[in-house]
Coordinates of C-alpha atoms in Angstrom, one line a residue:
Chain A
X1 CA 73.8 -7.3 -10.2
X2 CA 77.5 -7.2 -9.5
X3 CA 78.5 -4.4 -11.3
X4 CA 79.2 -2.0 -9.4
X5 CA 80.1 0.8 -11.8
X6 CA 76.5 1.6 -12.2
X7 CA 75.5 1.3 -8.8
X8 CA 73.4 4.6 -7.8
X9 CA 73.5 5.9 -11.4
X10 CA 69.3 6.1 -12.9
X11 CA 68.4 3.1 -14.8
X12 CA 68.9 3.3 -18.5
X13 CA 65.9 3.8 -20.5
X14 CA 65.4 1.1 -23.1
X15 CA 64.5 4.0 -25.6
X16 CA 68.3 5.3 -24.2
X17 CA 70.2 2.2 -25.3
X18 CA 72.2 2.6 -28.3
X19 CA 70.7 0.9 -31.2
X20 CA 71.1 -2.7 -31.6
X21 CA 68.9 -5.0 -33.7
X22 CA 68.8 -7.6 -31.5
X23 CA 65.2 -8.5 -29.5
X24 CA 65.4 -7.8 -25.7
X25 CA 62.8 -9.6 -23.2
X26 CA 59.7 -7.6 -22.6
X27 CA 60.4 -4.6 -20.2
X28 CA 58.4 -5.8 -17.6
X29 CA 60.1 -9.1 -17.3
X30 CA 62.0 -10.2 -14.0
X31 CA 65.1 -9.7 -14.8
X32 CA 64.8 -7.2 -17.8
X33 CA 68.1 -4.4 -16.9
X34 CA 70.2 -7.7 -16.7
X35 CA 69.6 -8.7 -20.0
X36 CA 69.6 -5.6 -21.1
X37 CA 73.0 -5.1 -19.8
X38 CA 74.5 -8.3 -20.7
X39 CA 73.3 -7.2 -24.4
X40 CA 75.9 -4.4 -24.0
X41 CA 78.5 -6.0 -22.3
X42 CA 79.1 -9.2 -24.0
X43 CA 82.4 -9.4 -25.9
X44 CA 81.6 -8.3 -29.8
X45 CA 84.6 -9.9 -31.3
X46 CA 87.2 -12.7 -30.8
X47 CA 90.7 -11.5 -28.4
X48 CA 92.5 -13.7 -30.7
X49 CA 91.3 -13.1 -34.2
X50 CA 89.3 -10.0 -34.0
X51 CA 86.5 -11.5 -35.5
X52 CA 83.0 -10.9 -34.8
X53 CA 81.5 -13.2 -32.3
X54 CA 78.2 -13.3 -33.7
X55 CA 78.4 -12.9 -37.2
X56 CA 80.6 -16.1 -37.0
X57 CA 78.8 -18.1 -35.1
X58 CA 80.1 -17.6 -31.8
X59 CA 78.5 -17.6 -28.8
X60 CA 79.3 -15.7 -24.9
X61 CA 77.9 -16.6 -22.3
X62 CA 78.2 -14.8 -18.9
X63 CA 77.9 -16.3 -15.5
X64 CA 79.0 -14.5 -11.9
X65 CA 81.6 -15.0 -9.7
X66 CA 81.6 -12.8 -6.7
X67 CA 81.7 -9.4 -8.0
X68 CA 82.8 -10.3 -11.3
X69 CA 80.9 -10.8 -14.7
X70 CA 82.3 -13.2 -16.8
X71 CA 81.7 -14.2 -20.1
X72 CA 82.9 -17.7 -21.3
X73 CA 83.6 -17.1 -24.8
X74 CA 84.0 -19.3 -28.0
X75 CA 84.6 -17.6 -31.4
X76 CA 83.1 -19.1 -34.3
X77 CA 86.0 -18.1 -36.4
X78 CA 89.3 -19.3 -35.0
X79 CA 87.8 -21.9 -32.1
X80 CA 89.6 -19.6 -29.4
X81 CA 87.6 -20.6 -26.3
X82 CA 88.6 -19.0 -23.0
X83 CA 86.8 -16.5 -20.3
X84 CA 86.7 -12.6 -20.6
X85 CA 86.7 -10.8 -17.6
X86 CA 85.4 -7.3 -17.3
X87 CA 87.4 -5.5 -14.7
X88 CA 86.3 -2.7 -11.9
X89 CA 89.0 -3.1 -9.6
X90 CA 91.7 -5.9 -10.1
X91 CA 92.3 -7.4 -6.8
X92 CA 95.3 -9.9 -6.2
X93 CA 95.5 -11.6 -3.2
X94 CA 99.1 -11.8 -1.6
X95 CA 100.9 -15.6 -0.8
X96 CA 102.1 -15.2 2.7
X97 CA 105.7 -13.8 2.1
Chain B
X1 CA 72.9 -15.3 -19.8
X2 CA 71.9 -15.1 -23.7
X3 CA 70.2 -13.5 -25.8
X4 CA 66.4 -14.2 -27.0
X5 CA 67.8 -14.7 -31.0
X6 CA 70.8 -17.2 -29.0
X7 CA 67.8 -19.0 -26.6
X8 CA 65.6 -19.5 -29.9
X9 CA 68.3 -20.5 -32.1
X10 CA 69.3 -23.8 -28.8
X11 CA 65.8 -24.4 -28.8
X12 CA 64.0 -24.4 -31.8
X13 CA 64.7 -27.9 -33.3
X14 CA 61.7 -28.0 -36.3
X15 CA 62.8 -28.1 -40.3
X16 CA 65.1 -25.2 -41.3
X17 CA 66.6 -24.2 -38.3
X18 CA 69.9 -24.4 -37.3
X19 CA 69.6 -27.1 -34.1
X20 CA 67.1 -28.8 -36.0
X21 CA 69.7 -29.4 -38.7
X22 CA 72.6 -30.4 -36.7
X23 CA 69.6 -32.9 -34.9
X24 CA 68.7 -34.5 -38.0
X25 CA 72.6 -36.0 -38.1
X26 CA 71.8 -38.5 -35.5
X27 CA 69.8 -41.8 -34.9
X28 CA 67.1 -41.2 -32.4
X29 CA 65.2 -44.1 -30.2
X30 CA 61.7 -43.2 -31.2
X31 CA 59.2 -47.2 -30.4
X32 CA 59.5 -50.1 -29.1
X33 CA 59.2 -53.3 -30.5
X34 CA 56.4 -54.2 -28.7
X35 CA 54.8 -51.3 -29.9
X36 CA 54.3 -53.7 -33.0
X37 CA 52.6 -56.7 -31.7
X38 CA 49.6 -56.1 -32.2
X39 CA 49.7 -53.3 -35.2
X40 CA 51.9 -52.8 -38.2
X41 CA 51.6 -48.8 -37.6
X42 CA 52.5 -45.8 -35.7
X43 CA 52.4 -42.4 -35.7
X44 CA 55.7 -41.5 -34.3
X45 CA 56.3 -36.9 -33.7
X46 CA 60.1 -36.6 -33.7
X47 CA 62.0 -32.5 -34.1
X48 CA 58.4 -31.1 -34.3
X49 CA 57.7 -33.3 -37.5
X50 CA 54.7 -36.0 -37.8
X51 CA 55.7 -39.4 -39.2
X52 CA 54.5 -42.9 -40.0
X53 CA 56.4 -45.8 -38.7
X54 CA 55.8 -49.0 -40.1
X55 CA 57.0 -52.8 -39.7
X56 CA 56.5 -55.1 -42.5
X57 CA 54.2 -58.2 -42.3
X58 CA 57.0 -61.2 -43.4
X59 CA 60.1 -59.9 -43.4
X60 CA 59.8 -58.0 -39.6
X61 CA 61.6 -54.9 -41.5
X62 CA 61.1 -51.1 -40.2
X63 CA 60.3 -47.8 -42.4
X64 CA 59.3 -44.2 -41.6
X65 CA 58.1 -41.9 -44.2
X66 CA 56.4 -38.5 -43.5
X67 CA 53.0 -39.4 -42.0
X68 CA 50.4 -37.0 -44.0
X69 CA 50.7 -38.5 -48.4
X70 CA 51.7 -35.6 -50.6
X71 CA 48.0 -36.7 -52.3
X72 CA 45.7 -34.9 -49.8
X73 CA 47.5 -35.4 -46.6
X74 CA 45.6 -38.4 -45.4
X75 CA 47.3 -40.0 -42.6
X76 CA 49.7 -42.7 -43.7
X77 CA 49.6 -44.4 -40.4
X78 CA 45.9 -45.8 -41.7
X79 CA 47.1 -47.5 -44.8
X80 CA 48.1 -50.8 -45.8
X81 CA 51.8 -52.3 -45.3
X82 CA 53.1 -54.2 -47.7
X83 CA 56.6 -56.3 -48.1
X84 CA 58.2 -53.2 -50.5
X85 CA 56.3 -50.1 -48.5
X86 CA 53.5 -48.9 -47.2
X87 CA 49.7 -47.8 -49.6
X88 CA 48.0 -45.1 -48.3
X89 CA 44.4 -46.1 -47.0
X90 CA 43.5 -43.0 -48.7
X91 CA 43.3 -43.5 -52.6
X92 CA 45.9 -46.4 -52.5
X93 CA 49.0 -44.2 -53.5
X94 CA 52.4 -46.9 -52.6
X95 CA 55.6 -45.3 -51.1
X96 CA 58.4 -47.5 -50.7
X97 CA 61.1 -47.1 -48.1
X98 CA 62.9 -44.1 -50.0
X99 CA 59.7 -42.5 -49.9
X100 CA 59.4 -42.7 -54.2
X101 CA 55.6 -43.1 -55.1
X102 CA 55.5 -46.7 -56.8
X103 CA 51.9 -46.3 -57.7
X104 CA 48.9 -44.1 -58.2
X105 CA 45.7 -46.6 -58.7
X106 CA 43.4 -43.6 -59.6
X107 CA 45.4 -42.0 -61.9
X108 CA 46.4 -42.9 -65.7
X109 CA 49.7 -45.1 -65.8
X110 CA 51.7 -41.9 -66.0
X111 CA 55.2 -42.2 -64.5
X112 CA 55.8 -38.6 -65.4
X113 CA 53.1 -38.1 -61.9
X114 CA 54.3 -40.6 -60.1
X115 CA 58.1 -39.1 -60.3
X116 CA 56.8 -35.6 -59.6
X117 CA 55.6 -36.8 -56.2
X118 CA 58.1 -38.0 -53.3
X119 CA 57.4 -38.3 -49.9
X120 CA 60.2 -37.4 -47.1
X121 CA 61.4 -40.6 -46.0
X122 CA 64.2 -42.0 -43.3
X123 CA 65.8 -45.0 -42.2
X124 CA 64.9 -47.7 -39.3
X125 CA 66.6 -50.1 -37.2
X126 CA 66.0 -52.3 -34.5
X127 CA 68.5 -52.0 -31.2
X128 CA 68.3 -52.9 -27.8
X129 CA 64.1 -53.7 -28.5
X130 CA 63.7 -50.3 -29.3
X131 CA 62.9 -49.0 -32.8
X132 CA 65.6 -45.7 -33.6
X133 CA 65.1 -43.9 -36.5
X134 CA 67.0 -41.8 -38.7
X135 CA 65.7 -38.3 -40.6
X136 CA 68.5 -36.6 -41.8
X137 CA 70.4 -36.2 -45.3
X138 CA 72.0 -39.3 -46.9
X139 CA 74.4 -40.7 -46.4
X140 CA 73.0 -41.9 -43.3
X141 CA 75.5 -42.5 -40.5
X142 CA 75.8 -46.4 -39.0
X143 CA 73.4 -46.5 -35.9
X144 CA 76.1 -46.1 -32.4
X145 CA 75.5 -49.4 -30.6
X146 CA 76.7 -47.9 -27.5
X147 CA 77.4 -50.3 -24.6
X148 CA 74.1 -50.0 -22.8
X149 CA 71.9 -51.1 -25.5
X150 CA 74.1 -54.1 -26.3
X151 CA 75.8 -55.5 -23.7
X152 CA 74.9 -58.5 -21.9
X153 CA 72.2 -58.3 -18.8
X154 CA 69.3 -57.4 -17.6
X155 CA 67.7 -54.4 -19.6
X156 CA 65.1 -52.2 -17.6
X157 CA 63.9 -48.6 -19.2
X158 CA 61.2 -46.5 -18.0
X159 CA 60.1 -43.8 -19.7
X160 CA 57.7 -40.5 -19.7
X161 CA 56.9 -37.9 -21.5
X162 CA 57.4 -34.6 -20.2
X163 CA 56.4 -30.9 -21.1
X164 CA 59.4 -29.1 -22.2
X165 CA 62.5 -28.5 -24.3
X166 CA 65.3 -30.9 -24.3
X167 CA 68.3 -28.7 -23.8
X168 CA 67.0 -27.9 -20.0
X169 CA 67.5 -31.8 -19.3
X170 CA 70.7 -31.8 -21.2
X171 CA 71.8 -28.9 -18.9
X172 CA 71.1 -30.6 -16.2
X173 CA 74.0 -33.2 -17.1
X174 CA 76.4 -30.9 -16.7
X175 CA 75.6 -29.2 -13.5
X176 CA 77.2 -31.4 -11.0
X177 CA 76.6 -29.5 -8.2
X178 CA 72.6 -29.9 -8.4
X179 CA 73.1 -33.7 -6.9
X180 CA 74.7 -32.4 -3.7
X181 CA 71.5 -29.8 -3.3
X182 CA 68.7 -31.5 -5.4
X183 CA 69.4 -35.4 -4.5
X184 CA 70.8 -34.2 -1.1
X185 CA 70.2 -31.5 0.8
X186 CA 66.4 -31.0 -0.3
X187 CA 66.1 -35.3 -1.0
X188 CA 67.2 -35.3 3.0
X189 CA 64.5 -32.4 3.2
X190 CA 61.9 -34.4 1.6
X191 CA 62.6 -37.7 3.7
X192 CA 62.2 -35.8 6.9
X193 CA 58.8 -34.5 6.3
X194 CA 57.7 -37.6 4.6
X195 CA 59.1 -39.9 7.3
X196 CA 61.6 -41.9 5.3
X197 CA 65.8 -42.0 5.0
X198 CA 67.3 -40.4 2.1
X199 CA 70.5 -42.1 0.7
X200 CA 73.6 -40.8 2.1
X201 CA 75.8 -41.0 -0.5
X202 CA 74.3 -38.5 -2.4
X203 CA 74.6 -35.5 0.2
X204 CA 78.2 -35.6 0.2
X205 CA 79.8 -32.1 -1.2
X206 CA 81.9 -31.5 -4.1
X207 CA 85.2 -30.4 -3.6
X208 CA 85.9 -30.3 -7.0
X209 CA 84.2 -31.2 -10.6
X210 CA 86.0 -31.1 -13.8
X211 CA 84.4 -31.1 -17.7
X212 CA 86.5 -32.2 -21.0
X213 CA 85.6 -32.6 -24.1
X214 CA 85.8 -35.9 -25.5
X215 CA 84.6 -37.9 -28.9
X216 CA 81.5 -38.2 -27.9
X217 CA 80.5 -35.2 -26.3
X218 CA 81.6 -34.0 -22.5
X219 CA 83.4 -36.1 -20.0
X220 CA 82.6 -35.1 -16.6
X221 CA 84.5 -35.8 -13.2
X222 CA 83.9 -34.7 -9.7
X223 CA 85.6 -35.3 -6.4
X224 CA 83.6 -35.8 -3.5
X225 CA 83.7 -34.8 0.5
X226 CA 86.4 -37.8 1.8
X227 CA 87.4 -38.8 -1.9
X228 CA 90.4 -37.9 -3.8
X229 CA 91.2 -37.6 -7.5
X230 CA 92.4 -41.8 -7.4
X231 CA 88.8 -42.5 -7.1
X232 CA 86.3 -43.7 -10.1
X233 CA 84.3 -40.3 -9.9
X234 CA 87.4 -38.6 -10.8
X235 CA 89.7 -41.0 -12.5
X236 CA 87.3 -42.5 -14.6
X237 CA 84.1 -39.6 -14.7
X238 CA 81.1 -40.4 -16.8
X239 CA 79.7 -38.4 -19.7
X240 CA 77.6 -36.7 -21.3
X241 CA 76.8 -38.4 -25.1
X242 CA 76.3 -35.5 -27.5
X243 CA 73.7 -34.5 -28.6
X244 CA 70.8 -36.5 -26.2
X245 CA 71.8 -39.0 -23.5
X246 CA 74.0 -39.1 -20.6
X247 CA 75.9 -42.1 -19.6
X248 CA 75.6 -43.2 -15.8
X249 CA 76.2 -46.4 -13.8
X250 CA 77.6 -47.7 -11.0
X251 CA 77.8 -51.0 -8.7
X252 CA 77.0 -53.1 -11.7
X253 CA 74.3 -50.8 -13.0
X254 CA 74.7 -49.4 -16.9
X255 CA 72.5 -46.7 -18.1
X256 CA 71.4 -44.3 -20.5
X257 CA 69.7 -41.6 -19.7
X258 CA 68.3 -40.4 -23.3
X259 CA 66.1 -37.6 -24.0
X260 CA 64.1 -37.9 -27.5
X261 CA 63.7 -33.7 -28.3
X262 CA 59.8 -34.5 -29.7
X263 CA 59.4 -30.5 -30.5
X264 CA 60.1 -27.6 -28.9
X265 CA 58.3 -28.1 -25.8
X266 CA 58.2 -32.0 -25.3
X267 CA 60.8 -34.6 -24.8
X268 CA 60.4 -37.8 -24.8
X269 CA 62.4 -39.0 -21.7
X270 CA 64.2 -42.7 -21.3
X271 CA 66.0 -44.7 -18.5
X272 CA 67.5 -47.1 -19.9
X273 CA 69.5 -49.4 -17.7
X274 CA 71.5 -52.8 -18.3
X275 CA 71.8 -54.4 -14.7
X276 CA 75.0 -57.2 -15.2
X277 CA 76.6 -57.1 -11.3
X278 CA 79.6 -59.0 -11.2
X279 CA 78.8 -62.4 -9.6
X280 CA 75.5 -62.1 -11.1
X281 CA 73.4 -64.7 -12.6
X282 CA 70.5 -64.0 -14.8
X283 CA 68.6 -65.7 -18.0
X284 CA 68.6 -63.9 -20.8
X285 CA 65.8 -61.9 -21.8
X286 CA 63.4 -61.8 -24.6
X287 CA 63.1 -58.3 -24.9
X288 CA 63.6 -55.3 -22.3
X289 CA 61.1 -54.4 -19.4
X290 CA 59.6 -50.7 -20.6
X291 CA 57.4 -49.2 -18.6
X292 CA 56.1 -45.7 -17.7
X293 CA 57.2 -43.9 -14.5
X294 CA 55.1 -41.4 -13.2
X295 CA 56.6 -37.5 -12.3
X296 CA 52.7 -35.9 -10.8
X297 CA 50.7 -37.4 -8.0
X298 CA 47.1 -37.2 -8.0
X299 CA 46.9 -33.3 -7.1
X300 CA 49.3 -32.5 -10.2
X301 CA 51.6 -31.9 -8.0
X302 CA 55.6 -33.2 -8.8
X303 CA 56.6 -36.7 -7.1
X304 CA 59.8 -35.5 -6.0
X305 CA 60.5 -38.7 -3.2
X306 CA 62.9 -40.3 -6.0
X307 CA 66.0 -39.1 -7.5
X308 CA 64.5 -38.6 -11.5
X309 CA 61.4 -37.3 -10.0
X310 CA 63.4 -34.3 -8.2
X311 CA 65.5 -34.1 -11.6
X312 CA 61.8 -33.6 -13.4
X313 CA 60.6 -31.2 -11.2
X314 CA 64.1 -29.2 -11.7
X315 CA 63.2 -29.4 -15.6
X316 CA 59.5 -29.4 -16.0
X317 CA 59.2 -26.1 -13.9
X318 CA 61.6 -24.1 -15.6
X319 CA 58.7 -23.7 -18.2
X320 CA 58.4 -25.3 -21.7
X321 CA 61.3 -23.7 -22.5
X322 CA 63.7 -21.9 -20.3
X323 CA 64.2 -18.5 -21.1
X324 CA 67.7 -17.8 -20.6
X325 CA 67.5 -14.2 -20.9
X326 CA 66.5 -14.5 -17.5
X327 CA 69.1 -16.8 -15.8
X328 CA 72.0 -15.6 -13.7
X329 CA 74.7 -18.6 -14.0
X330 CA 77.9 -18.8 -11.4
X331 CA 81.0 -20.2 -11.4
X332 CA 79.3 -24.1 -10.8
X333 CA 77.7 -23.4 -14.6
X334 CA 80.7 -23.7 -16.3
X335 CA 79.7 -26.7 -17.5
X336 CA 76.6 -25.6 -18.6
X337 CA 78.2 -23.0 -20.3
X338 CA 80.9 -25.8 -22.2
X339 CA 78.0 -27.4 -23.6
X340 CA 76.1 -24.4 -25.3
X341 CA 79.6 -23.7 -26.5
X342 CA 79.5 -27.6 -28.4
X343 CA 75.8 -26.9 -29.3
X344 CA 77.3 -23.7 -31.5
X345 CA 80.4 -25.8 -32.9
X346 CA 78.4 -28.6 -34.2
X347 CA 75.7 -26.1 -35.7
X348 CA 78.4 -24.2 -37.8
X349 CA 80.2 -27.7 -38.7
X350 CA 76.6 -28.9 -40.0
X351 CA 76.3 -25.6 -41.9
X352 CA 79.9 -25.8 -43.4
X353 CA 78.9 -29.3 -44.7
X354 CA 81.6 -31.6 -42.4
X355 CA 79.7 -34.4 -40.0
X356 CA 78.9 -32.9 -36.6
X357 CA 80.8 -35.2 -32.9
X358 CA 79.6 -38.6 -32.6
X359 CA 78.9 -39.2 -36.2
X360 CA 80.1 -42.8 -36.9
X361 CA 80.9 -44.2 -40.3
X362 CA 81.8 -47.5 -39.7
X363 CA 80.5 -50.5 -39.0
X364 CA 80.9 -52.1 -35.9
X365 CA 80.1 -53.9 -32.8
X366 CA 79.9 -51.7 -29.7
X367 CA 80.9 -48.5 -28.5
X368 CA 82.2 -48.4 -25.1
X369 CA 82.2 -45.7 -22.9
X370 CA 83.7 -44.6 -19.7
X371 CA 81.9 -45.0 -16.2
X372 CA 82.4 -45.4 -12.7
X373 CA 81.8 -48.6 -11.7
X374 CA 82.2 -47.1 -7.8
X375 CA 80.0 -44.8 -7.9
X376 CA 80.2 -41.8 -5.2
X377 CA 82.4 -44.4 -3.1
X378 CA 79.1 -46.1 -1.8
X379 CA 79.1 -49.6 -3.0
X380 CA 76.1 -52.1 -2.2
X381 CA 74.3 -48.6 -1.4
X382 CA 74.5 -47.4 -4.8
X383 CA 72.7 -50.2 -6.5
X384 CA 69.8 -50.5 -3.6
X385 CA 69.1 -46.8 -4.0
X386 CA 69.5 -46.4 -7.7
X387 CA 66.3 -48.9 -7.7
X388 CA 64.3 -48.3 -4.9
X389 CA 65.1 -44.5 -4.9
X390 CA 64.9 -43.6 -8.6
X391 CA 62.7 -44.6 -11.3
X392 CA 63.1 -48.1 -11.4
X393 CA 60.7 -48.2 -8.4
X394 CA 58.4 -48.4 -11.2
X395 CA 59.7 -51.0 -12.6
X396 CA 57.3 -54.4 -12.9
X397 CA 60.9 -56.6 -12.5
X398 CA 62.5 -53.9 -9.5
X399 CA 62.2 -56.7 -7.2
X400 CA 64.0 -59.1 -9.4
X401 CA 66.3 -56.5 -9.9
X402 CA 66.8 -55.9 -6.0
X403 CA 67.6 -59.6 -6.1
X404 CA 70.0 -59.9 -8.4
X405 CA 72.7 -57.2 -7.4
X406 CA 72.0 -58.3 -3.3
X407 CA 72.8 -62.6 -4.5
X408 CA 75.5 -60.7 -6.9
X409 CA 77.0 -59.3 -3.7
X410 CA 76.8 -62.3 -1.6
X411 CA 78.6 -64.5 -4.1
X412 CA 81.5 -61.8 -3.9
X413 CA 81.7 -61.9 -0.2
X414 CA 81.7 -65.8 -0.5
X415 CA 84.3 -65.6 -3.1
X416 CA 86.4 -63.0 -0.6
X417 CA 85.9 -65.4 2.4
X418 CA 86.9 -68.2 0.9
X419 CA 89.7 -66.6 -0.9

C-alpha cells in the first residue's frame, strides 16, 4: 500500500483497532490490512457541510494514484462531490521559470 | 475500496433493500414474444423474486403477478389464462391483472375472503419483440422507448445468462481503459496464439477519457492514440443508461447492451442491436433475431476469441459477486467510482419519496440518445468486426448482416464517385 507513514511500524492488531461497528472481511482474506485501513481512513463527514458521510447516505470511495490515497467523495447531505486527498508530503512540481 | 455493509447494500437487489427499491422504479426486458407461441405461460425470476408471466388467448395482452397463489403457493405459471386474468390450476382461485382475487370456487361466496387476499402484481408491455415488465409502486412510469428498440432496421440480440451480480457488468461501462488492455493488448494476445488477426482499432491507447453526468445516467468520452477532441469518441461519447444498459454503436450499428439483474448472483445479459447503415436496404422484419451466444467451450473454459466473450470472462471471474473490500482502484476508476456515487443518490432520492434519473412520465415516441456513429475512427472496420468479432458471430442472420453494411458501403462509394 502507498502509505508510507506506516511503513516499518508492526501491523495493527484487529483486536487493536478502535472500535467501530462496522463488519471487516475475514482476517485471513487477501487484502485484509487494506480494508482494514481504508475503514480508518475514509472521510467521516462532508468538507462542506460537516455532515456525516454515512449516516446520510454518503458514500467514499478510495482509489490510488502514485503514492497517494484518494477518496472520491459524495455527501449524502449537501450533494458536495469532490476528491479528499490525505497528504504525507505535498509535492509541487515547478513550471520551468 | 468499500466497505462489506457499502458492497452488500450495491448488491443486494431482493424485496426491502435499498438497491432493490431504487430497481423496482424501472421497466426491465424480462421475454420474448416468441416465448409465447406456443404457451400462454412463464415463469419469469426478476430482483431475486419468482413471477408468472402470462399473455392472454384473444386479445394478445401481457400480465405478471407473483408466481406462487397466496392459497397454498401452487405455481401460477400452471393455471388457466383467461381474457380478465389468470385461475390458478390449483383450486381455481382468479387474479386479474392488479393481482385482486376475483374468485374462490371452493369457498362460500364470501367477498369479505376474497378482499383479504391479493396477490403482488405488475404491469407488461410489448417493445421491440421483447416482453418488459414493471414491479415497482404505482404510479408506474411510461416504458422508455429508447432509440434502439424502436428505430427502423434490422434488429439482432443475443443473449446469455451469466453467473453473477449486475453491478460488475455495469462497472465495466465505465472503465474505458479495459478496451485498450482487454479488446487489445490481450485480444492481440489471444489472436497470436490462436492463429488469427485481432482488430486494430481496438488497441489504440487512450490519451484521455472523460465521464458526465447526464439525464439518463453517465455520458462517457475518450480520445484515442492519433484522434483529437473534434472526433465522435469525444465530441459526441456514448453512455451509460442508468440503472442497466449501455448505449454503443457505430458505422451504422445501434445497440443496447442491457443487463436484466435476475438476483444477486445472476444477470440476465442482452445485445441488442439495430443494424440501419446508411445506403442500406433491408425488408422489414417480423420480429427480431434472438438467439443465445455462448461464453464456455467444451472444457468450461471462457471463449475469450470475441470482444463480449473477453468482457464475460472479465465479469464472470470476479466471482458471483465482487467483493470490493478487496479491490485496489487507480486513477483510470474514476469512473467507476462516479457511478457507485449515482447508485447512492438515486437510493436516497427513492427513500425520500422523489422519482430516481431516467424516470419518464410522459408519453411519447422515442428517446434518442447520443452515439458515435465513427466509432474509434475505423469506419468499414468497425461494422466487420463488431459482427464477426463479437457476439453476433452467433447470430443465425450474421451473414446477412455482413452483407448489408458491405452493399451499404458500396452504394456510398458509388454515390461519392459519381458525385
Amino acid at each position: 500500500m502507498p502509505d508510507d507513514a506506516n511503513e516499518g511500524l508492526p501491523r495493527v492488531a484487529l483486536s487493536q483497532l478502535p472500535p467501530d461497528p462496522h463488519r471487516l472481511p475475514p482476517p485471513g482474506a487477501w487484502f485484509a490490512p487494506d480494508a482494514e485501513r481504508h475503514l480508518l481512513d475514509r472521510p467521516k463527514f462532508c468538507p462542506m457541510c460537516a455532515a456525516s458521510i454515512e449516516t446520510h447516505g454518503g458514500i467514499s470511495t478510495e482509489y490510488w494514484m502514485g503514492d497517494q490515497r484518494v477518496f472520491m467523495t459524495w455527501c449524502g447531505e449537501c450533494g458536495w462531490f469532490g476528491d479528499v486527498v490525505r497528504y504525507d508530503m505535498v509535492t509541487i512540481t515547478e513550471e520551468e521559470h | 475500496m468499500l466497505t462489506v455493509e457499502q458492497n452488500e447494500e450495491l448488491t443486494r437487489v431482493g424485496p426491502g433493500t435499498p438497491m432493490g427499491g431504487l430497481l423496482r422504479r424501472y421497466w426491465y426486458p424480462i421475454a420474448f414474444e416468441q416465448d409465447f407461441d406456443s404457451v400462454p405461460t412463464k415463469t419469469v425470476r426478476l430482483l431475486s423474486e419468482d413471477w408468472t408471466l402470462f399473455k392472454t388467448p384473444k386479445s394478445g395482452r401481457y400480465g405478471i403477478v407473483a408466481e406462487h397463489c397466496p392459497h397454498r403457493s401452487a405455481s401460477l405459471t400452471y393455471g388457466v389464462v383467461h381474457e380478465d386474468g389468470i385461475r390458478c390450476g390449483y383450486h381455481g382461485w382468479k387474479w386479474d391483472f392488479e393481482g385482486n382475487c376475483v374468485e374462490q370456487p371452493a369457498e362460500a361466496d364470501n367477498q369479505n375472503f376474497r378482499d383479504r387476499v391479493k396477490q403482488r402484481a405488475g404491469k407488461a408491455q410489448v417493445m421491440g419483440g421483447m416482453v418488459w415488465v414493471y414491479v415497482g409502486p404505482d404510479p408506474a412510469p411510461e416504458l422508455p422507448r429508447f432509440d434502439v428498440f424502436v428505430m427502423d432496421g434490422v434488429k439482432d440480440c443475443g443473449y446469455a445468462t451469466l453467473p453473477c451480480n449486475w453491478l460488475q457488468i455495469m462497472e465495466n461501462s465505465v472503465d474505458p481503459h479495459h478496451v485498450e488492455w482487454l479488446h487489445g493488448y490481450y485480444f492481440n494476445f489471444v489472436g497470436e496464439t490462436q492463429g488469427f488477426d485481432a482488430p486494430k482499432s481496438f488497441q489504440k491507447k487512450h490519451l484521455k477519457t472523460g465521464f458526465e453526468e447526464m439525464e439518463w445516467g453517465i455520458l462517457k468520452r475518450r480520445v484515442l492514440e492519433g484522434g483529437s477532441e473534434d472526433n465522435d469518441d469525444w465530441k459526441v461519447g456514448h453512455p451509460l443508461v442508468f440503472p442497466f444498459y449501455m448505449r454503443v454503436g457505430g458505422a451504422g450499428i445501434d445497440q443496447m447492451q442491457i443487463r436484466v439483474p435476475v438476483d444477486d448472483t445472476t444477470t440476465w445479459k442482452l445485445f441488442y442491436s439495430n443494424h440501419a447503415p446508411t445506403g442500406g436496404q433491408w425488408e422489414q422484419q417480423d420480429r427480431p433475431v434472438f438467439y443465445e451466444y455462448f461464453w464456455r467451450d467444451d472444457q468450461g473454459r471462457f471463449i475469450t476469441d470475441y470482444i463480449e466473450g473477453q468482457d464475460i470472462m472479465a465479469w464472470v471471474s470476479q466471482g458471483a459477486v465482487t467483493d470490493r473490500t478487496q479491490e485496489h482502484l487507480g486513477r483510470s476508476d474514476a469512473g467507476v467510482a462516479m457511478l457507485r456515487k449515482m447508485f447512492k443518490e438515486n437510493m436516497k432520492k427513492v427513500a425520500n419519496g422523489e422519482d430516481p434519473i431516467g424516470t419518464v412520465r410522459e408519453s411519447h415516441d422515442i428517446i434518442p440518445l447520443p452515439c458515435e456513429r465513427d466509432k474509434f475512427g475505423a469506419e468499414r472496420e468497425f461494422a466487420e468486426a463488431f459482427i464477426t468479432m463479437g457476439s453476433m458471430r452467433y447470430s443465425p442472420q450474421r451473414q446477412q448482416l455482413l452483407d448489408l453494411h458491405a452493399d451499404a458501403w458500396a452504394r456510398r462509394e458509388r454515390a461519392n464517385t459519381s458525385a
